[in-house]
Amino acid sequence: MKIQMIVREWLFFTIAPCDAAEPWQLGFQDAATPMMQGIIDLHHDIFFFLILILVFVSWILVRALWHFHYKKNPIPQRIVHGTTIEIIRTIFPSIILMFIAIPSFALLYSMDEVVVDPAITIKAIGHQWYRTYEYSDYNSSDEQSLTFDSYMIPEDDPELGQSRLLEVDNRVVVPAKTHIRIIVTSADVLHSWAVPSSGVKCDAVPGRLNQTSILVQREGVYYGQCSEICGTNHAFMPIVVEAVSRKDYGSRVSNQLIPQTGEA
Amino acid sequence: MNQNDVVQGDNLTLSEVITGKQAPDPAHEYGTVSPPPSSPDQSYRNEDEVPQPNVEIELKTAPGDWRFPVQNQTRHCYTRYLEYHRCIKEKGKDDPACEKFARYYRSLCPLEWIQRWNEQVEQGTFPGPI
Ligand SMILES: [Cu+2]
């Protein structure tokens, strides 16, 4: 009964948030950035070779077990050396490796590429056990800044539709279709800022500023979690990125800035 | 009429509703639709959202620097901070040329670092070459 219910739930009633993990998920989340698209494509490229090799090796293995069974073939042939096969089985795998390595390195270096002119910089600072985000592009002094803390919504608190252990009180609002520089650092121990659908996993190291660039291609809400074990509440410091249109981003930021300068 | 018997403050009573003599009040009053905004760029998603004085946020930040073409941007932030302080030492505190360095380091450095460095600069204990 229980199993049946789970299966039915899985088949028909699952809420698929697309940009957050879902129950029993095996594949990737939908790509939101070109980077993630590249990662998914590379995965599929490599899987092509992987399946090919898997089938070939299992075929050889099963064949060997079958034909060289001790009852069927009690006195085996003793081949000690064969130059042709040695050459073939050295050259052929290295060609396959090359076909894997080329797209892999291309992706690796393009991910590492520093965007020359990002439009905004967001600082994501890890704390035990929450995150602080700073938007300081619009500051006119060292004191005033658009800074907020982002805490997880406690387990007994989520409203209907919110994801347990994934939702936060203050999301990171970013403009879509814009080059964004994210500076990741930490104030205490190692953390990691990771959002699967944007293809980012960047360690937060105290005393060091790690830069990563994203270009969110569609508006939406993207979920991620701390990915570097950082203490007891490591599982309870998720990341929520909300990509909005540029216009909405402008109004969000100015709405946040105006009250601040008003008070100061 | 019992005080608890009143449904939604009207002269309906709970017992009448239960026994089917009286239809219950709707959960809320039917609203009226406000007319659409006059011009397309003054549309707001929420009706109750107050039209703000249109503050244009310019999307601008510290550019990428060829001296720091790597993931580690710690030096980038620090260098911009030094550059700002060298600049104001040379040209005076209010020179507009220095303002861009200030914007850069504010974009790149965590607030906590800036505050610590500022304190050190004030006390004369800043270890950097400024
Ligand atoms: Cu953490």
PDB file of N, CA, C and O in Angstrom, chain B residues 42-86:
ATOM      1  N   GLN B  42       4.295  52.832 -16.629  1.00  0.00           N
ATOM      2  CA  GLN B  42       3.931  53.104 -15.244  1.00  0.00           C
ATOM      3  C   GLN B  42       3.112  51.963 -14.666  1.00  0.00           C
ATOM      4  O   GLN B  42       2.334  52.154 -13.746  1.00  0.00           O
ATOM      5  N   SER B  43       3.277  50.772 -15.211  1.00  0.00           N
ATOM      6  CA  SER B  43       2.518  49.640 -14.705  1.00  0.00           C
ATOM      7  C   SER B  43       3.234  49.054 -13.501  1.00  0.00           C
ATOM      8  O   SER B  43       4.452  48.916 -13.490  1.00  0.00           O
ATOM      9  N   TYR B  44       2.495  48.700 -12.493  1.00  0.00           N
ATOM     10  CA  TYR B  44       3.061  48.079 -11.316  1.00  0.00           C
ATOM     11  C   TYR B  44       2.347  46.781 -11.097  1.00  0.00           C
ATOM     12  O   TYR B  44       1.166  46.637 -11.397  1.00  0.00           O
ATOM     13  N   ARG B  45       3.104  45.836 -10.570  1.00  0.00           N
ATOM     14  CA  ARG B  45       2.528  44.506 -10.440  1.00  0.00           C
ATOM     15  C   ARG B  45       1.450  44.461  -9.361  1.00  0.00           C
ATOM     16  O   ARG B  45       0.420  43.849  -9.526  1.00  0.00           O
ATOM     17  N   ASN B  46       1.668  45.146  -8.283  1.00  0.00           N
ATOM     18  CA  ASN B  46       0.666  45.171  -7.228  1.00  0.00           C
ATOM     19  C   ASN B  46      -0.095  46.489  -7.294  1.00  0.00           C
ATOM     20  O   ASN B  46       0.486  47.537  -7.528  1.00  0.00           O
ATOM     21  N   GLU B  47      -1.390  46.380  -7.035  1.00  0.00           N
ATOM     22  CA  GLU B  47      -2.188  47.596  -7.077  1.00  0.00           C
ATOM     23  C   GLU B  47      -1.815  48.536  -5.945  1.00  0.00           C
ATOM     24  O   GLU B  47      -1.836  49.748  -6.106  1.00  0.00           O
ATOM     25  N   ASP B  48      -1.470  47.898  -4.806  1.00  0.00           N
ATOM     26  CA  ASP B  48      -1.213  48.737  -3.641  1.00  0.00           C
ATOM     27  C   ASP B  48       0.206  49.292  -3.629  1.00  0.00           C
ATOM     28  O   ASP B  48       0.577  50.043  -2.742  1.00  0.00           O
ATOM     29  N   GLU B  49       0.999  48.885  -4.610  1.00  0.00           N
ATOM     30  CA  GLU B  49       2.373  49.389  -4.654  1.00  0.00           C
ATOM     31  C   GLU B  49       2.368  50.880  -4.990  1.00  0.00           C
ATOM     32  O   GLU B  49       1.802  51.300  -5.988  1.00  0.00           O
ATOM     33  N   VAL B  50       2.994  51.626  -4.125  1.00  0.00           N
ATOM     34  CA  VAL B  50       2.995  53.073  -4.326  1.00  0.00           C
ATOM     35  C   VAL B  50       3.936  53.411  -5.477  1.00  0.00           C
ATOM     36  O   VAL B  50       5.066  52.948  -5.492  1.00  0.00           O
ATOM     37  N   PRO B  51       3.491  54.193  -6.437  1.00  0.00           N
ATOM     38  CA  PRO B  51       4.407  54.600  -7.507  1.00  0.00           C
ATOM     39  C   PRO B  51       5.581  55.385  -6.932  1.00  0.00           C
ATOM     40  O   PRO B  51       5.390  56.424  -6.304  1.00  0.00           O
ATOM     41  N   GLN B  52       6.759  54.830  -7.108  1.00  0.00           N
ATOM     42  CA  GLN B  52       7.945  55.478  -6.561  1.00  0.00           C
ATOM     43  C   GLN B  52       8.382  56.606  -7.492  1.00  0.00           C
ATOM     44  O   GLN B  52       8.127  56.551  -8.683  1.00  0.00           O
ATOM     45  N   PRO B  53       9.034  57.596  -6.923  1.00  0.00           N
ATOM     46  CA  PRO B  53       9.713  58.532  -7.815  1.00  0.00           C
ATOM     47  C   PRO B  53      10.752  57.732  -8.600  1.00  0.00           C
ATOM     48  O   PRO B  53      11.569  57.032  -8.005  1.00  0.00           O
ATOM     49  N   ASN B  54      10.666  57.773  -9.901  1.00  0.00           N
ATOM     50  CA  ASN B  54      11.408  56.816 -10.697  1.00  0.00           C
ATOM     51  C   ASN B  54      12.919  56.997 -10.575  1.00  0.00           C
ATOM     52  O   ASN B  54      13.537  57.771 -11.287  1.00  0.00           O
ATOM     53  N   VAL B  55      13.502  56.273  -9.619  1.00  0.00           N
ATOM     54  CA  VAL B  55      14.944  56.343  -9.423  1.00  0.00           C
ATOM     55  C   VAL B  55      15.594  55.325 -10.346  1.00  0.00           C
ATOM     56  O   VAL B  55      15.387  54.136 -10.210  1.00  0.00           O
ATOM     57  N   GLU B  56      16.339  55.807 -11.296  1.00  0.00           N
ATOM     58  CA  GLU B  56      17.012  54.887 -12.209  1.00  0.00           C
ATOM     59  C   GLU B  56      18.274  54.345 -11.563  1.00  0.00           C
ATOM     60  O   GLU B  56      19.155  55.095 -11.156  1.00  0.00           O
ATOM     61  N   ILE B  57      18.318  53.036 -11.438  1.00  0.00           N
ATOM     62  CA  ILE B  57      19.530  52.414 -10.917  1.00  0.00           C
ATOM     63  C   ILE B  57      20.413  52.080 -12.099  1.00  0.00           C
ATOM     64  O   ILE B  57      20.014  51.369 -13.009  1.00  0.00           O
ATOM     65  N   GLU B  58      21.584  52.636 -12.069  1.00  0.00           N
ATOM     66  CA  GLU B  58      22.503  52.357 -13.164  1.00  0.00           C
ATOM     67  C   GLU B  58      23.257  51.073 -12.846  1.00  0.00           C
ATOM     68  O   GLU B  58      23.872  50.944 -11.790  1.00  0.00           O
ATOM     69  N   LEU B  59      23.172  50.110 -13.760  1.00  0.00           N
ATOM     70  CA  LEU B  59      23.865  48.849 -13.525  1.00  0.00           C
ATOM     71  C   LEU B  59      25.330  49.022 -13.894  1.00  0.00           C
ATOM     72  O   LEU B  59      25.712  48.946 -15.056  1.00  0.00           O
ATOM     73  N   LYS B  60      26.124  49.304 -12.893  1.00  0.00           N
ATOM     74  CA  LYS B  60      27.533  49.588 -13.133  1.00  0.00           C
ATOM     75  C   LYS B  60      28.339  49.091 -11.951  1.00  0.00           C
ATOM     76  O   LYS B  60      27.944  49.257 -10.802  1.00  0.00           O
ATOM     77  N   THR B  61      29.452  48.476 -12.239  1.00  0.00           N
ATOM     78  CA  THR B  61      30.272  47.958 -11.149  1.00  0.00           C
ATOM     79  C   THR B  61      31.733  48.021 -11.545  1.00  0.00           C
ATOM     80  O   THR B  61      32.064  48.483 -12.635  1.00  0.00           O
ATOM     81  N   ALA B  62      32.584  47.581 -10.636  1.00  0.00           N
ATOM     82  CA  ALA B  62      34.016  47.572 -10.936  1.00  0.00           C
ATOM     83  C   ALA B  62      34.276  46.680 -12.138  1.00  0.00           C
ATOM     84  O   ALA B  62      33.812  45.556 -12.173  1.00  0.00           O
ATOM     85  N   PRO B  63      34.993  47.171 -13.136  1.00  0.00           N
ATOM     86  CA  PRO B  63      35.249  46.337 -14.310  1.00  0.00           C
ATOM     87  C   PRO B  63      36.251  45.235 -14.004  1.00  0.00           C
ATOM     88  O   PRO B  63      36.946  45.295 -12.995  1.00  0.00           O
ATOM     89  N   GLY B  64      36.293  44.248 -14.871  1.00  0.00           N
ATOM     90  CA  GLY B  64      37.330  43.235 -14.740  1.00  0.00           C
ATOM     91  C   GLY B  64      38.693  43.877 -14.938  1.00  0.00           C
ATOM     92  O   GLY B  64      38.841  44.820 -15.710  1.00  0.00           O
ATOM     93  N   ASP B  65      39.692  43.398 -14.223  1.00  0.00           N
ATOM     94  CA  ASP B  65      41.011  44.013 -14.280  1.00  0.00           C
ATOM     95  C   ASP B  65      42.004  43.006 -14.833  1.00  0.00           C
ATOM     96  O   ASP B  65      42.079  41.879 -14.356  1.00  0.00           O
ATOM     97  N   TRP B  66      42.790  43.438 -15.830  1.00  0.00           N
ATOM     98  CA  TRP B  66      43.729  42.507 -16.456  1.00  0.00           C
ATOM     99  C   TRP B  66      44.820  42.061 -15.500  1.00  0.00           C
ATOM    100  O   TRP B  66      45.507  41.079 -15.735  1.00  0.00           O
ATOM    101  N   ARG B  67      45.022  42.808 -14.427  1.00  0.00           N
ATOM    102  CA  ARG B  67      46.028  42.379 -13.455  1.00  0.00           C
ATOM    103  C   ARG B  67      45.544  41.183 -12.642  1.00  0.00           C
ATOM    104  O   ARG B  67      46.335  40.482 -12.014  1.00  0.00           O
ATOM    105  N   PHE B  68      44.222  40.993 -12.628  1.00  0.00           N
ATOM    106  CA  PHE B  68      43.670  39.913 -11.811  1.00  0.00           C
ATOM    107  C   PHE B  68      42.716  39.064 -12.638  1.00  0.00           C
ATOM    108  O   PHE B  68      41.513  39.065 -12.397  1.00  0.00           O
ATOM    109  N   PRO B  69      43.256  38.345 -13.629  1.00  0.00           N
ATOM    110  CA  PRO B  69      42.376  37.575 -14.499  1.00  0.00           C
ATOM    111  C   PRO B  69      42.071  36.188 -13.925  1.00  0.00           C
ATOM    112  O   PRO B  69      41.950  35.220 -14.654  1.00  0.00           O
ATOM    113  N   VAL B  70      41.979  36.094 -12.621  1.00  0.00           N
ATOM    114  CA  VAL B  70      41.833  34.790 -11.972  1.00  0.00           C
ATOM    115  C   VAL B  70      40.616  34.785 -11.060  1.00  0.00           C
ATOM    116  O   VAL B  70      39.985  35.815 -10.835  1.00  0.00           O
ATOM    117  N   GLN B  71      40.341  33.620 -10.533  1.00  0.00           N
ATOM    118  CA  GLN B  71      39.192  33.499  -9.639  1.00  0.00           C
ATOM    119  C   GLN B  71      39.423  34.258  -8.338  1.00  0.00           C
ATOM    120  O   GLN B  71      38.505  34.852  -7.787  1.00  0.00           O
ATOM    121  N   ASN B  72      40.667  34.232  -7.877  1.00  0.00           N
ATOM    122  CA  ASN B  72      40.976  34.872  -6.602  1.00  0.00           C
ATOM    123  C   ASN B  72      41.052  36.386  -6.784  1.00  0.00           C
ATOM    124  O   ASN B  72      41.964  36.905  -7.415  1.00  0.00           O
ATOM    125  N   GLN B  73      40.100  37.093  -6.213  1.00  0.00           N
ATOM    126  CA  GLN B  73      40.016  38.539  -6.394  1.00  0.00           C
ATOM    127  C   GLN B  73      40.397  39.303  -5.128  1.00  0.00           C
ATOM    128  O   GLN B  73      40.144  40.506  -5.032  1.00  0.00           O
ATOM    129  N   THR B  74      41.017  38.611  -4.185  1.00  0.00           N
ATOM    130  CA  THR B  74      41.375  39.269  -2.928  1.00  0.00           C
ATOM    131  C   THR B  74      42.287  40.470  -3.179  1.00  0.00           C
ATOM    132  O   THR B  74      42.059  41.561  -2.673  1.00  0.00           O
ATOM    133  N   ARG B  75      43.313  40.240  -4.009  1.00  0.00           N
ATOM    134  CA  ARG B  75      44.253  41.308  -4.335  1.00  0.00           C
ATOM    135  C   ARG B  75      43.590  42.443  -5.106  1.00  0.00           C
ATOM    136  O   ARG B  75      43.994  43.599  -4.972  1.00  0.00           O
ATOM    137  N   HIS B  76      42.613  42.095  -5.917  1.00  0.00           N
ATOM    138  CA  HIS B  76      41.902  43.114  -6.690  1.00  0.00           C
ATOM    139  C   HIS B  76      41.249  44.122  -5.744  1.00  0.00           C
ATOM    140  O   HIS B  76      41.427  45.340  -5.873  1.00  0.00           O
ATOM    141  N   CYS B  77      40.559  43.613  -4.770  1.00  0.00           N
ATOM    142  CA  CYS B  77      39.888  44.467  -3.787  1.00  0.00           C
ATOM    143  C   CYS B  77      40.909  45.299  -3.031  1.00  0.00           C
ATOM    144  O   CYS B  77      40.775  46.518  -2.906  1.00  0.00           O
ATOM    145  N   TYR B  78      41.965  44.639  -2.572  1.00  0.00           N
ATOM    146  CA  TYR B  78      42.988  45.319  -1.768  1.00  0.00           C
ATOM    147  C   TYR B  78      43.685  46.410  -2.580  1.00  0.00           C
ATOM    148  O   TYR B  78      43.882  47.538  -2.111  1.00  0.00           O
ATOM    149  N   THR B  79      44.007  46.073  -3.836  1.00  0.00           N
ATOM    150  CA  THR B  79      44.699  47.044  -4.697  1.00  0.00           C
ATOM    151  C   THR B  79      43.833  48.270  -4.933  1.00  0.00           C
ATOM    152  O   THR B  79      44.326  49.398  -4.915  1.00  0.00           O
ATOM    153  N   ARG B  80      42.537  48.059  -5.150  1.00  0.00           N
ATOM    154  CA  ARG B  80      41.651  49.199  -5.361  1.00  0.00           C
ATOM    155  C   ARG B  80      41.573  50.075  -4.127  1.00  0.00           C
ATOM    156  O   ARG B  80      41.499  51.309  -4.222  1.00  0.00           O
ATOM    157  N   TYR B  81      41.618  49.435  -2.971  1.00  0.00           N
ATOM    158  CA  TYR B  81      41.603  50.215  -1.724  1.00  0.00           C
ATOM    159  C   TYR B  81      42.879  51.051  -1.608  1.00  0.00           C
ATOM    160  O   TYR B  81      42.829  52.232  -1.288  1.00  0.00           O
ATOM    161  N   LEU B  82      44.003  50.411  -1.909  1.00  0.00           N
ATOM    162  CA  LEU B  82      45.277  51.140  -1.868  1.00  0.00           C
ATOM    163  C   LEU B  82      45.278  52.288  -2.873  1.00  0.00           C
ATOM    164  O   LEU B  82      45.694  53.402  -2.566  1.00  0.00           O
ATOM    165  N   GLU B  83      44.789  51.996  -4.077  1.00  0.00           N
ATOM    166  CA  GLU B  83      44.775  53.006  -5.134  1.00  0.00           C
ATOM    167  C   GLU B  83      43.964  54.231  -4.721  1.00  0.00           C
ATOM    168  O   GLU B  83      44.356  55.365  -4.986  1.00  0.00           O
ATOM    169  N   TYR B  84      42.852  53.951  -4.054  1.00  0.00           N
ATOM    170  CA  TYR B  84      42.029  55.077  -3.599  1.00  0.00           C
ATOM    171  C   TYR B  84      42.803  55.932  -2.608  1.00  0.00           C
ATOM    172  O   TYR B  84      42.836  57.164  -2.710  1.00  0.00           O
ATOM    173  N   HIS B  85      43.446  55.297  -1.657  1.00  0.00           N
ATOM    174  CA  HIS B  85      44.135  56.064  -0.623  1.00  0.00           C
ATOM    175  C   HIS B  85      45.376  56.770  -1.147  1.00  0.00           C
ATOM    176  O   HIS B  85      45.677  57.883  -0.719  1.00  0.00           O
ATOM    177  N   ARG B  86      46.055  56.131  -2.111  1.00  0.00           N
ATOM    178  CA  ARG B  86      47.184  56.829  -2.747  1.00  0.00           C
ATOM    179  C   ARG B  86      46.676  58.049  -3.499  1.00  0.00           C
ATOM    180  O   ARG B  86      47.291  59.110  -3.494  1.00  0.00           O
TER     181      ARG B  86
END
